[in-house]
């Protein structure tokens, strides 16, 4: 009856449910500029129209993670307004570059449900797809979130947990249309002479630098994505909440870590896929984010001699430099300073 | 003699005085993007070029309040640099949408003056008009401010208080050129299936969410509007001032409350008029803004079957959720947590 | 061997060394918008396309200091990642306006080296040039920085200190292409009726207003410039550093002071040269910046009757109003509240 959106509770989801998300959003050059200024990103492909044209594109594309956060943001009011936690991502595929002027929409399908043993919450699995103004897919991914039940006494749902790929197979990766490195650019332009062929599986790289999170920054970023999850914005309410303070949107941490990874992966210019990701500890304003990466796999791309894919694990910490690659222990438990474990495919030129 | 602007004092104003304000300003898509990121606004009309084109516009217009703040900001250095308080608004009319690329200028006429009984200050009434590069009006409104006298001993001015409309008559409201909802959009796009016909006078809606104000955010917003009022920016001076800290620009609070009102009025896409507004208590960084609305009137628009107007009262609070609609008491006194009482006409599609 | 950039140490520089800096950057209207919102700049030339067209330009150019910071930012990872201090600027020349859509690149040449007597550090002199997508120079300047030695025991380098001009000669100043004030604009538009002919050498102007620095603001600005100097971003590391907190990028202070100088020099619309500049005390978040200016010289420009150049000294302070023009003492020592002494040529219309 109410005209305001109370958010869906676990009982409000059913398998196969389709949700069209509000609000379509035109992303212009300004969104990219603000994104850059919030993270200090320096990847040449997104920074320079001329560089982008030199590798076949009409102009600089938007940052892949800006696209991801925009699509994700739209899904929040329909899926995760009453979420306790964002548990994970899988099967994220970037289908094409998004250029300034594109208008993105998003829809989701509920692909899995599981009542938690506590009876208080359940896990909702959704596949969310972002499309552009031509109704072409730009991105799809699965995420699963723990959502509160409206009524703890409501009967458990029939459990249906989707089978999700551990990683997007290298054979399914797409090089964005028109991108080619047949004529390799001057390494001084991109900031690194390390290309796809210079990395090996098992290699670990400390990204050295740290970035401190400010309340104004993470809130501005999260509002840029039109993500309305309440825990990020309302100090008055959160003062009485779980942590006593506002929680930083996990995606903000991914973007900080990705920007830090320029120092070591300046040529990892564009993302092809998100294999998985977990926010293993909360981040708050005042925390300083550090990051390190591990090369998990190295895959050629069919019919392409100009570029290849690296599967990278990007681990971020708070208030802990990463020279020693802080990581989960043998039993899979993460130490408190580790905040993110993110697994993605990047496309790099070959030299 | 000085080359710096000391601001006008009450003695420097006279009835009928005309002031051309500096600086003309081109508002691009970037201004809208930054505005969106500062408030998290999600109204579809301003967010999506495609949505805007589907309802007859050439592209997404700038947010009406961005236009208002820009015009207001220009008037500050000529009118309110020595203001003690911004007392109220009236007779605000939006004449047309402003699109990215427009260059706005502003001028004012002094339409009323009243010496306060204290002898220290006076009230200045100004009608400010914003025009675009074609010299067409985009907005006009009246505001009145309490301004310091240079010399408390200066003789009182002849009192002239303008007669101001309590509200812009519904018959004078304009639908922005080309906007039409003859073919209604899919409600999932705008985020609500509640249209003009679903609201009734007397209806109250709690907008539920809260947004905490940060110093960096309100200063960035106020600088975006090129508003130079000193109380917003200078902690060193304000530490010794009335409140001991920087005061948040009242318009920033209006924009936060308006963005919060999306949750309940997602289809109240564009403003037609500002009937009145009062900043009844100060807001500081750290305060969390909540808001609720009341439907005051519901008016059809002449010759239009596709849309109608709602006169809405938007009340904002600090650190007080609005489930119980906190309001002034019978004698018109506002409780301390109420910060804004804003009265406007919005245009909504009919379904 | 490492793939991350450890930054050059003093030993890594040699005379005549040429460095091509990453990353090329397209600056759009959005960069200017964000710049304006970070500083509240109100100069009409950069604010309004219509105003700019009225004085001969195709549209509003980017702020000269945005161009400076962008070019400077690119040089950081190659020159000053291990800098102890940025000691000074000289011989800065703006060759042409930069308009939205331009792509800037930067390169430097090492023109001087001097080992400090401590043996721990040395001074590196670099001439940095910014070019646009046509490979035309837009800016060049010299700066010198104190850089750590990797090995304090490394032998001293042969000293070579370049001879630098105390100021760019007035005869070498360039009016940006197409800019002309043959038809003078209405002073109410620019915000001042004081033109080139109204200022005299020796004249001092207090800019009155103050602007408090926030962590989010200076970090966002510095990231906008893709400046990666670590001292600005990492509270976790700086807590154990020299000051116990993050240091504000000196260029951010220049831009705040320049924006404040609008109040007194609204018609000093564009910079022709940077003669010198020193950051004489550090600035931290929470400091409130004030500024005053002194007219050092007044020079006509060859073959131009419509405009002239003023050589201005812009002095900024922290937490100290400038009504008494706080300055260095007779022995050249600056009091603690003085943070910046900046010497530049501006171009002003003649009336």
mmCIF file of N, CA, C and O in Angstrom, chain B residues 1-6 20-31 34 73 77 81 101 103 105 133 215-217 219-221 223-224 226-228 230 233-237 240 246, chain C residues 29-30 33-34 36-44 47-51 188-191 194 198-199 203 205-212 214 216-217 262-264 288 290 319-321:
data_model
loop_
_atom_site.group_PDB
_atom_site.id
_atom_site.type_symbol
_atom_site.label_atom_id
_atom_site.label_comp_id
_atom_site.label_asym_id
_atom_site.label_seq_id
_atom_site.Cartn_x
_atom_site.Cartn_y
_atom_site.Cartn_z
ATOM 1 N N UNK B 1 36.584 52.573 -3.144
ATOM 2 C CA UNK B 1 37.985 52.687 -3.566
ATOM 3 C C UNK B 1 38.641 51.309 -3.697
ATOM 4 O O UNK B 1 39.492 51.067 -4.507
ATOM 5 N N UNK B 2 38.198 50.419 -2.832
ATOM 6 C CA UNK B 2 38.820 49.101 -2.821
ATOM 7 C C UNK B 2 38.449 48.303 -4.065
ATOM 8 O O UNK B 2 37.377 48.491 -4.625
ATOM 9 N N UNK B 3 39.351 47.434 -4.470
ATOM 10 C CA UNK B 3 39.063 46.589 -5.627
ATOM 11 C C UNK B 3 38.399 45.278 -5.207
ATOM 12 O O UNK B 3 38.017 44.485 -6.056
ATOM 13 N N UNK B 4 38.322 45.019 -3.915
ATOM 14 C CA UNK B 4 37.627 43.811 -3.474
ATOM 15 C C UNK B 4 36.190 44.157 -3.121
ATOM 16 O O UNK B 4 35.863 45.293 -2.804
ATOM 17 N N UNK B 5 35.371 43.151 -3.174
ATOM 18 C CA UNK B 5 33.946 43.340 -2.935
ATOM 19 C C UNK B 5 33.639 43.154 -1.458
ATOM 20 O O UNK B 5 33.712 42.041 -0.944
ATOM 21 N N UNK B 6 33.279 44.237 -0.759
ATOM 22 C CA UNK B 6 32.955 44.107 0.661
ATOM 23 C C UNK B 6 31.517 43.641 0.856
ATOM 24 O O UNK B 6 31.092 43.381 1.978
ATOM 25 N N UNK B 20 22.977 43.430 -12.061
ATOM 26 C CA UNK B 20 23.385 42.368 -12.995
ATOM 27 C C UNK B 20 24.486 41.565 -12.302
ATOM 28 O O UNK B 20 25.488 42.131 -11.887
ATOM 29 N N UNK B 21 24.286 40.275 -12.174
ATOM 30 C CA UNK B 21 25.240 39.482 -11.394
ATOM 31 C C UNK B 21 26.325 38.850 -12.267
ATOM 32 O O UNK B 21 26.042 38.396 -13.369
ATOM 33 N N UNK B 22 27.525 38.790 -11.731
ATOM 34 C CA UNK B 22 28.602 37.992 -12.334
ATOM 35 C C UNK B 22 28.428 36.563 -11.815
ATOM 36 O O UNK B 22 27.852 36.369 -10.754
ATOM 37 N N UNK B 23 28.921 35.634 -12.447
ATOM 38 C CA UNK B 23 29.601 35.410 -13.676
ATOM 39 C C UNK B 23 28.697 34.555 -14.543
ATOM 40 O O UNK B 23 28.119 33.607 -14.025
ATOM 41 N N UNK B 24 28.558 34.809 -15.829
ATOM 42 C CA UNK B 24 27.791 33.867 -16.642
ATOM 43 C C UNK B 24 28.418 32.485 -16.545
ATOM 44 O O UNK B 24 29.638 32.350 -16.428
ATOM 45 N N UNK B 25 27.571 31.463 -16.614
ATOM 46 C CA UNK B 25 28.086 30.114 -16.397
ATOM 47 C C UNK B 25 27.471 29.122 -17.378
ATOM 48 O O UNK B 25 26.251 29.011 -17.464
ATOM 49 N N UNK B 26 28.333 28.418 -18.070
ATOM 50 C CA UNK B 26 27.861 27.345 -18.931
ATOM 51 C C UNK B 26 27.733 26.075 -18.094
ATOM 52 O O UNK B 26 28.685 25.654 -17.443
ATOM 53 N N UNK B 27 26.542 25.528 -18.101
ATOM 54 C CA UNK B 27 26.303 24.282 -17.366
ATOM 55 C C UNK B 27 26.306 23.129 -18.358
ATOM 56 O O UNK B 27 25.495 23.117 -19.293
ATOM 57 N N UNK B 28 27.190 22.201 -18.163
ATOM 58 C CA UNK B 28 27.275 21.064 -19.074
ATOM 59 C C UNK B 28 26.766 19.794 -18.416
ATOM 60 O O UNK B 28 26.244 19.817 -17.295
ATOM 61 N N UNK B 29 26.966 18.713 -19.105
ATOM 62 C CA UNK B 29 26.558 17.429 -18.547
ATOM 63 C C UNK B 29 27.343 17.165 -17.262
ATOM 64 O O UNK B 29 26.850 16.511 -16.341
ATOM 65 N N UNK B 30 28.539 17.692 -17.186
ATOM 66 C CA UNK B 30 29.378 17.438 -16.008
ATOM 67 C C UNK B 30 28.776 18.038 -14.742
ATOM 68 O O UNK B 30 28.880 17.453 -13.662
ATOM 69 N N UNK B 31 28.169 19.206 -14.863
ATOM 70 C CA UNK B 31 27.539 19.797 -13.694
ATOM 71 C C UNK B 31 26.419 18.881 -13.182
ATOM 72 O O UNK B 31 26.250 18.690 -11.978
ATOM 73 N N UNK B 34 27.987 15.819 -11.431
ATOM 74 C CA UNK B 34 28.487 16.108 -10.095
ATOM 75 C C UNK B 34 27.328 16.343 -9.136
ATOM 76 O O UNK B 34 27.334 15.861 -7.992
ATOM 77 N N UNK B 73 23.282 31.304 -6.612
ATOM 78 C CA UNK B 73 24.697 31.517 -6.287
ATOM 79 C C UNK B 73 25.221 32.829 -6.857
ATOM 80 O O UNK B 73 26.000 33.532 -6.210
ATOM 81 N N UNK B 77 26.956 37.461 -4.112
ATOM 82 C CA UNK B 77 27.956 38.504 -3.859
ATOM 83 C C UNK B 77 27.367 39.907 -3.995
ATOM 84 O O UNK B 77 27.907 40.868 -3.460
ATOM 85 N N UNK B 81 26.088 38.937 0.769
ATOM 86 C CA UNK B 81 27.409 38.689 1.357
ATOM 87 C C UNK B 81 27.420 39.095 2.833
ATOM 88 O O UNK B 81 28.111 38.491 3.645
ATOM 89 N N UNK B 101 24.933 22.606 -21.856
ATOM 90 C CA UNK B 101 25.450 23.512 -22.872
ATOM 91 C C UNK B 101 24.895 24.919 -22.735
ATOM 92 O O UNK B 101 25.447 25.856 -23.317
ATOM 93 N N UNK B 103 24.141 28.534 -21.183
ATOM 94 C CA UNK B 103 24.896 29.482 -20.367
ATOM 95 C C UNK B 103 23.903 30.353 -19.601
ATOM 96 O O UNK B 103 23.078 31.040 -20.212
ATOM 97 N N UNK B 105 22.822 33.354 -16.933
ATOM 98 C CA UNK B 105 23.158 34.621 -16.291
ATOM 99 C C UNK B 105 22.037 34.945 -15.318
ATOM 100 O O UNK B 105 20.976 34.321 -15.364
ATOM 101 N N UNK B 133 21.362 31.699 -22.722
ATOM 102 C CA UNK B 133 22.162 32.412 -23.725
ATOM 103 C C UNK B 133 21.300 33.065 -24.805
ATOM 104 O O UNK B 133 21.789 33.903 -25.563
ATOM 105 N N UNK B 215 31.531 17.842 5.388
ATOM 106 C CA UNK B 215 32.060 19.177 5.040
ATOM 107 C C UNK B 215 32.461 19.229 3.566
ATOM 108 O O UNK B 215 32.132 20.179 2.848
ATOM 109 N N UNK B 216 33.182 18.211 3.116
ATOM 110 C CA UNK B 216 33.666 18.231 1.725
ATOM 111 C C UNK B 216 32.496 18.261 0.749
ATOM 112 O O UNK B 216 32.560 18.919 -0.287
ATOM 113 N N UNK B 217 31.429 17.565 1.080
ATOM 114 C CA UNK B 217 30.290 17.498 0.162
ATOM 115 C C UNK B 217 29.557 18.832 0.068
ATOM 116 O O UNK B 217 29.259 19.305 -1.031
ATOM 117 N N UNK B 219 30.600 21.800 0.840
ATOM 118 C CA UNK B 219 31.449 22.850 0.277
ATOM 119 C C UNK B 219 31.615 22.650 -1.230
ATOM 120 O O UNK B 219 31.584 23.616 -1.996
ATOM 121 N N UNK B 220 31.802 21.419 -1.660
ATOM 122 C CA UNK B 220 31.930 21.161 -3.098
ATOM 123 C C UNK B 220 30.654 21.564 -3.829
ATOM 124 O O UNK B 220 30.701 22.197 -4.886
ATOM 125 N N UNK B 221 29.518 21.223 -3.265
ATOM 126 C CA UNK B 221 28.250 21.603 -3.890
ATOM 127 C C UNK B 221 28.138 23.127 -3.969
ATOM 128 O O UNK B 221 27.815 23.687 -5.020
ATOM 129 N N UNK B 223 30.437 25.389 -3.867
ATOM 130 C CA UNK B 223 31.390 25.923 -4.849
ATOM 131 C C UNK B 223 30.935 25.634 -6.273
ATOM 132 O O UNK B 223 31.138 26.456 -7.175
ATOM 133 N N UNK B 224 30.338 24.457 -6.489
ATOM 134 C CA UNK B 224 29.795 24.145 -7.818
ATOM 135 C C UNK B 224 28.822 25.228 -8.250
ATOM 136 O O UNK B 224 28.767 25.612 -9.421
ATOM 137 N N UNK B 226 29.018 28.237 -7.368
ATOM 138 C CA UNK B 226 29.759 29.513 -7.309
ATOM 139 C C UNK B 226 29.115 30.472 -6.308
ATOM 140 O O UNK B 226 29.144 31.684 -6.469
ATOM 141 N N UNK B 227 28.591 29.891 -5.266
ATOM 142 C CA UNK B 227 28.012 30.648 -4.156
ATOM 143 C C UNK B 227 29.149 30.957 -3.196
ATOM 144 O O UNK B 227 29.844 30.047 -2.729
ATOM 145 N N UNK B 228 29.341 32.232 -2.917
ATOM 146 C CA UNK B 228 30.528 32.640 -2.162
ATOM 147 C C UNK B 228 30.236 33.038 -0.712
ATOM 148 O O UNK B 228 31.098 33.620 -0.063
ATOM 149 N N UNK B 230 30.323 33.443 2.909
ATOM 150 C CA UNK B 230 31.517 33.042 3.660
ATOM 151 C C UNK B 230 31.276 31.992 4.732
ATOM 152 O O UNK B 230 32.182 31.227 5.072
ATOM 153 N N UNK B 233 32.406 28.203 4.185
ATOM 154 C CA UNK B 233 33.726 27.752 3.730
ATOM 155 C C UNK B 233 34.877 27.956 4.703
ATOM 156 O O UNK B 233 35.934 27.364 4.521
ATOM 157 N N UNK B 234 34.696 28.828 5.676
ATOM 158 C CA UNK B 234 35.859 29.287 6.433
ATOM 159 C C UNK B 234 35.772 28.852 7.888
ATOM 160 O O UNK B 234 35.186 29.545 8.730
ATOM 161 N N UNK B 235 36.362 27.699 8.178
ATOM 162 C CA UNK B 235 36.314 27.173 9.541
ATOM 163 C C UNK B 235 37.081 28.074 10.503
ATOM 164 O O UNK B 235 36.698 28.233 11.669
ATOM 165 N N UNK B 236 38.160 28.674 10.028
ATOM 166 C CA UNK B 236 38.968 29.534 10.900
ATOM 167 C C UNK B 236 38.151 30.709 11.417
ATOM 168 O O UNK B 236 38.188 31.034 12.604
ATOM 169 N N UNK B 237 37.384 31.328 10.549
ATOM 170 C CA UNK B 237 36.547 32.462 10.969
ATOM 171 C C UNK B 237 35.311 31.982 11.726
ATOM 172 O O UNK B 237 34.940 32.556 12.761
ATOM 173 N N UNK B 240 35.023 31.234 15.495
ATOM 174 C CA UNK B 240 34.745 32.348 16.403
ATOM 175 C C UNK B 240 33.364 32.955 16.137
ATOM 176 O O UNK B 240 33.014 33.992 16.703
ATOM 177 N N UNK B 246 31.204 25.824 10.422
ATOM 178 C CA UNK B 246 30.647 26.202 9.128
ATOM 179 C C UNK B 246 29.175 25.810 9.039
ATOM 180 O O UNK B 246 28.787 24.729 9.470
ATOM 181 N N UNK C 29 35.238 18.833 -20.615
ATOM 182 C CA UNK C 29 34.533 19.859 -19.858
ATOM 183 C C UNK C 29 34.372 19.398 -18.411
ATOM 184 O O UNK C 29 34.348 20.205 -17.483
ATOM 185 N N UNK C 30 34.289 18.085 -18.218
ATOM 186 C CA UNK C 30 34.075 17.559 -16.863
ATOM 187 C C UNK C 30 35.246 17.864 -15.948
ATOM 188 O O UNK C 30 35.068 18.133 -14.756
ATOM 189 N N UNK C 33 34.771 21.323 -14.819
ATOM 190 C CA UNK C 33 33.666 21.414 -13.850
ATOM 191 C C UNK C 33 34.122 20.976 -12.469
ATOM 192 O O UNK C 33 33.836 21.633 -11.459
ATOM 193 N N UNK C 34 34.819 19.854 -12.426
ATOM 194 C CA UNK C 34 35.265 19.361 -11.131
ATOM 195 C C UNK C 34 36.293 20.314 -10.531
ATOM 196 O O UNK C 34 36.267 20.607 -9.329
ATOM 197 N N UNK C 36 36.414 23.524 -10.985
ATOM 198 C CA UNK C 36 35.648 24.671 -10.475
ATOM 199 C C UNK C 36 34.998 24.350 -9.138
ATOM 200 O O UNK C 36 34.980 25.187 -8.232
ATOM 201 N N UNK C 37 34.456 23.155 -9.042
ATOM 202 C CA UNK C 37 33.749 22.791 -7.812
ATOM 203 C C UNK C 37 34.719 22.572 -6.654
ATOM 204 O O UNK C 37 34.351 22.728 -5.486
ATOM 205 N N UNK C 38 35.952 22.223 -6.965
ATOM 206 C CA UNK C 38 36.928 22.029 -5.887
ATOM 207 C C UNK C 38 37.455 23.359 -5.357
ATOM 208 O O UNK C 38 37.903 23.443 -4.214
ATOM 209 N N UNK C 39 37.431 24.395 -6.192
ATOM 210 C CA UNK C 39 38.021 25.676 -5.770
ATOM 211 C C UNK C 39 37.019 26.816 -5.729
ATOM 212 O O UNK C 39 37.303 27.853 -5.131
ATOM 213 N N UNK C 40 35.870 26.647 -6.362
ATOM 214 C CA UNK C 40 34.910 27.752 -6.399
ATOM 215 C C UNK C 40 35.355 28.880 -7.306
ATOM 216 O O UNK C 40 34.933 30.027 -7.132
ATOM 217 N N UNK C 41 36.183 28.550 -8.284
ATOM 218 C CA UNK C 41 36.697 29.559 -9.202
ATOM 219 C C UNK C 41 35.560 30.231 -9.959
ATOM 220 O O UNK C 41 34.588 29.589 -10.340
ATOM 221 N N UNK C 42 35.666 31.547 -10.177
ATOM 222 C CA UNK C 42 34.573 32.272 -10.820
ATOM 223 C C UNK C 42 35.021 33.140 -11.989
ATOM 224 O O UNK C 42 34.254 33.981 -12.464
ATOM 225 N N UNK C 43 36.230 32.977 -12.482
ATOM 226 C CA UNK C 43 36.681 33.785 -13.614
ATOM 227 C C UNK C 43 35.786 33.500 -14.826
ATOM 228 O O UNK C 43 35.572 32.348 -15.197
ATOM 229 N N UNK C 44 35.283 34.589 -15.412
ATOM 230 C CA UNK C 44 34.251 34.447 -16.448
ATOM 231 C C UNK C 44 34.747 33.708 -17.680
ATOM 232 O O UNK C 44 33.987 32.978 -18.323
ATOM 233 N N UNK C 47 34.396 30.119 -17.112
ATOM 234 C CA UNK C 47 33.073 29.696 -16.646
ATOM 235 C C UNK C 47 32.015 29.681 -17.736
ATOM 236 O O UNK C 47 31.027 28.966 -17.629
ATOM 237 N N UNK C 48 32.213 30.468 -18.783
ATOM 238 C CA UNK C 48 31.121 30.680 -19.735
ATOM 239 C C UNK C 48 31.586 30.566 -21.180
ATOM 240 O O UNK C 48 32.444 31.333 -21.634
ATOM 241 N N UNK C 49 30.981 29.661 -21.908
ATOM 242 C CA UNK C 49 31.272 29.564 -23.343
ATOM 243 C C UNK C 49 30.893 30.853 -24.063
ATOM 244 O O UNK C 49 31.600 31.293 -24.978
ATOM 245 N N UNK C 50 29.787 31.441 -23.673
ATOM 246 C CA UNK C 50 29.322 32.656 -24.348
ATOM 247 C C UNK C 50 30.292 33.807 -24.102
ATOM 248 O O UNK C 50 30.664 34.535 -25.036
ATOM 249 N N UNK C 51 30.733 33.950 -22.867
ATOM 250 C CA UNK C 51 31.707 34.996 -22.554
ATOM 251 C C UNK C 51 32.987 34.768 -23.360
ATOM 252 O O UNK C 51 33.556 35.701 -23.945
ATOM 253 N N UNK C 188 29.987 44.126 -15.324
ATOM 254 C CA UNK C 188 29.133 43.368 -14.404
ATOM 255 C C UNK C 188 29.221 41.867 -14.677
ATOM 256 O O UNK C 188 28.978 41.049 -13.785
ATOM 257 N N UNK C 189 29.568 41.491 -15.906
ATOM 258 C CA UNK C 189 29.649 40.067 -16.242
ATOM 259 C C UNK C 189 30.865 39.403 -15.609
ATOM 260 O O UNK C 189 30.790 38.289 -15.104
ATOM 261 N N UNK C 190 31.984 40.102 -15.665
ATOM 262 C CA UNK C 190 33.208 39.493 -15.132
ATOM 263 C C UNK C 190 33.298 39.678 -13.618
ATOM 264 O O UNK C 190 34.074 39.006 -12.955
ATOM 265 N N UNK C 191 32.515 40.595 -13.099
ATOM 266 C CA UNK C 191 32.516 40.803 -11.649
ATOM 267 C C UNK C 191 33.401 41.938 -11.182
ATOM 268 O O UNK C 191 33.547 42.150 -9.979
ATOM 269 N N UNK C 194 37.632 46.795 -12.611
ATOM 270 C CA UNK C 194 39.060 47.113 -12.549
ATOM 271 C C UNK C 194 39.801 46.328 -13.619
ATOM 272 O O UNK C 194 39.837 45.094 -13.592
ATOM 273 N N UNK C 198 44.004 49.956 -14.282
ATOM 274 C CA UNK C 198 43.647 50.431 -12.940
ATOM 275 C C UNK C 198 44.597 49.943 -11.842
ATOM 276 O O UNK C 198 44.441 50.327 -10.684
ATOM 277 N N UNK C 199 45.514 49.107 -12.188
ATOM 278 C CA UNK C 199 46.450 48.579 -11.173
ATOM 279 C C UNK C 199 47.806 49.252 -11.314
ATOM 280 O O UNK C 199 48.208 49.630 -12.408
ATOM 281 N N UNK C 203 50.984 48.017 -5.512
ATOM 282 C CA UNK C 203 49.638 47.872 -4.943
ATOM 283 C C UNK C 203 49.471 46.495 -4.305
ATOM 284 O O UNK C 203 49.857 45.478 -4.873
ATOM 285 N N UNK C 205 46.677 43.869 -2.373
ATOM 286 C CA UNK C 205 45.241 43.595 -2.221
ATOM 287 C C UNK C 205 45.043 42.354 -1.347
ATOM 288 O O UNK C 205 45.597 41.288 -1.628
ATOM 289 N N UNK C 206 44.259 42.552 -0.304
ATOM 290 C CA UNK C 206 43.866 41.427 0.557
ATOM 291 C C UNK C 206 42.637 40.776 -0.061
ATOM 292 O O UNK C 206 41.637 41.449 -0.312
ATOM 293 N N UNK C 207 42.681 39.465 -0.273
ATOM 294 C CA UNK C 207 41.558 38.812 -0.947
ATOM 295 C C UNK C 207 40.433 38.424 0.012
ATOM 296 O O UNK C 207 39.452 37.801 -0.389
ATOM 297 N N UNK C 208 40.586 38.737 1.261
ATOM 298 C CA UNK C 208 39.532 38.728 2.275
ATOM 299 C C UNK C 208 39.063 37.332 2.671
ATOM 300 O O UNK C 208 39.108 36.963 3.840
ATOM 301 N N UNK C 209 38.590 36.572 1.707
ATOM 302 C CA UNK C 209 37.932 35.311 2.031
ATOM 303 C C UNK C 209 38.922 34.222 2.426
ATOM 304 O O UNK C 209 40.114 34.305 2.123
ATOM 305 N N UNK C 210 38.394 33.194 3.072
ATOM 306 C CA UNK C 210 39.207 32.032 3.441
ATOM 307 C C UNK C 210 38.508 30.757 3.024
ATOM 308 O O UNK C 210 37.285 30.711 2.951
ATOM 309 N N UNK C 211 39.301 29.745 2.742
ATOM 310 C CA UNK C 211 38.759 28.438 2.325
ATOM 311 C C UNK C 211 39.444 27.342 3.137
ATOM 312 O O UNK C 211 40.675 27.239 3.120
ATOM 313 N N UNK C 212 38.635 26.571 3.828
ATOM 314 C CA UNK C 212 39.189 25.495 4.645
ATOM 315 C C UNK C 212 39.412 24.248 3.795
ATOM 316 O O UNK C 212 38.561 23.883 2.986
ATOM 317 N N UNK C 214 39.741 20.336 3.117
ATOM 318 C CA UNK C 214 39.290 19.031 3.602
ATOM 319 C C UNK C 214 40.134 17.924 2.981
ATOM 320 O O UNK C 214 40.570 18.051 1.839
ATOM 321 N N UNK C 216 39.131 15.072 1.827
ATOM 322 C CA UNK C 216 38.494 14.555 0.609
ATOM 323 C C UNK C 216 38.735 15.491 -0.565
ATOM 324 O O UNK C 216 38.927 15.038 -1.698
ATOM 325 N N UNK C 217 38.736 16.785 -0.307
ATOM 326 C CA UNK C 217 38.900 17.746 -1.395
ATOM 327 C C UNK C 217 40.314 17.714 -1.979
ATOM 328 O O UNK C 217 40.497 17.660 -3.194
ATOM 329 N N UNK C 262 40.182 36.037 -7.113
ATOM 330 C CA UNK C 262 39.086 36.601 -7.913
ATOM 331 C C UNK C 262 38.579 37.879 -7.245
ATOM 332 O O UNK C 262 38.236 38.855 -7.910
ATOM 333 N N UNK C 263 38.523 37.853 -5.946
ATOM 334 C CA UNK C 263 38.061 39.012 -5.186
ATOM 335 C C UNK C 263 39.184 40.055 -5.140
ATOM 336 O O UNK C 263 39.930 40.165 -4.164
ATOM 337 N N UNK C 264 39.301 40.817 -6.208
ATOM 338 C CA UNK C 264 40.363 41.811 -6.338
ATOM 339 C C UNK C 264 40.965 41.788 -7.733
ATOM 340 O O UNK C 264 41.457 42.799 -8.223
ATOM 341 N N UNK C 288 42.797 26.682 7.095
ATOM 342 C CA UNK C 288 42.031 27.612 6.262
ATOM 343 C C UNK C 288 43.011 28.520 5.524
ATOM 344 O O UNK C 288 43.866 29.160 6.137
ATOM 345 N N UNK C 290 44.068 31.692 3.338
ATOM 346 C CA UNK C 290 43.784 33.081 2.966
ATOM 347 C C UNK C 290 44.861 33.512 1.972
ATOM 348 O O UNK C 290 45.902 32.840 1.863
ATOM 349 N N UNK C 319 45.301 29.868 8.292
ATOM 350 C CA UNK C 319 44.710 30.331 9.552
ATOM 351 C C UNK C 319 45.171 31.736 9.934
ATOM 352 O O UNK C 319 45.275 32.041 11.128
ATOM 353 N N UNK C 320 45.425 32.553 8.943
ATOM 354 C CA UNK C 320 45.802 33.943 9.209
ATOM 355 C C UNK C 320 45.231 34.857 8.120
ATOM 356 O O UNK C 320 45.686 34.818 6.970
ATOM 357 N N UNK C 321 44.247 35.686 8.483
ATOM 358 C CA UNK C 321 43.733 36.655 7.507
ATOM 359 C C UNK C 321 44.844 37.582 7.040
ATOM 360 O O UNK C 321 45.856 37.775 7.734
#
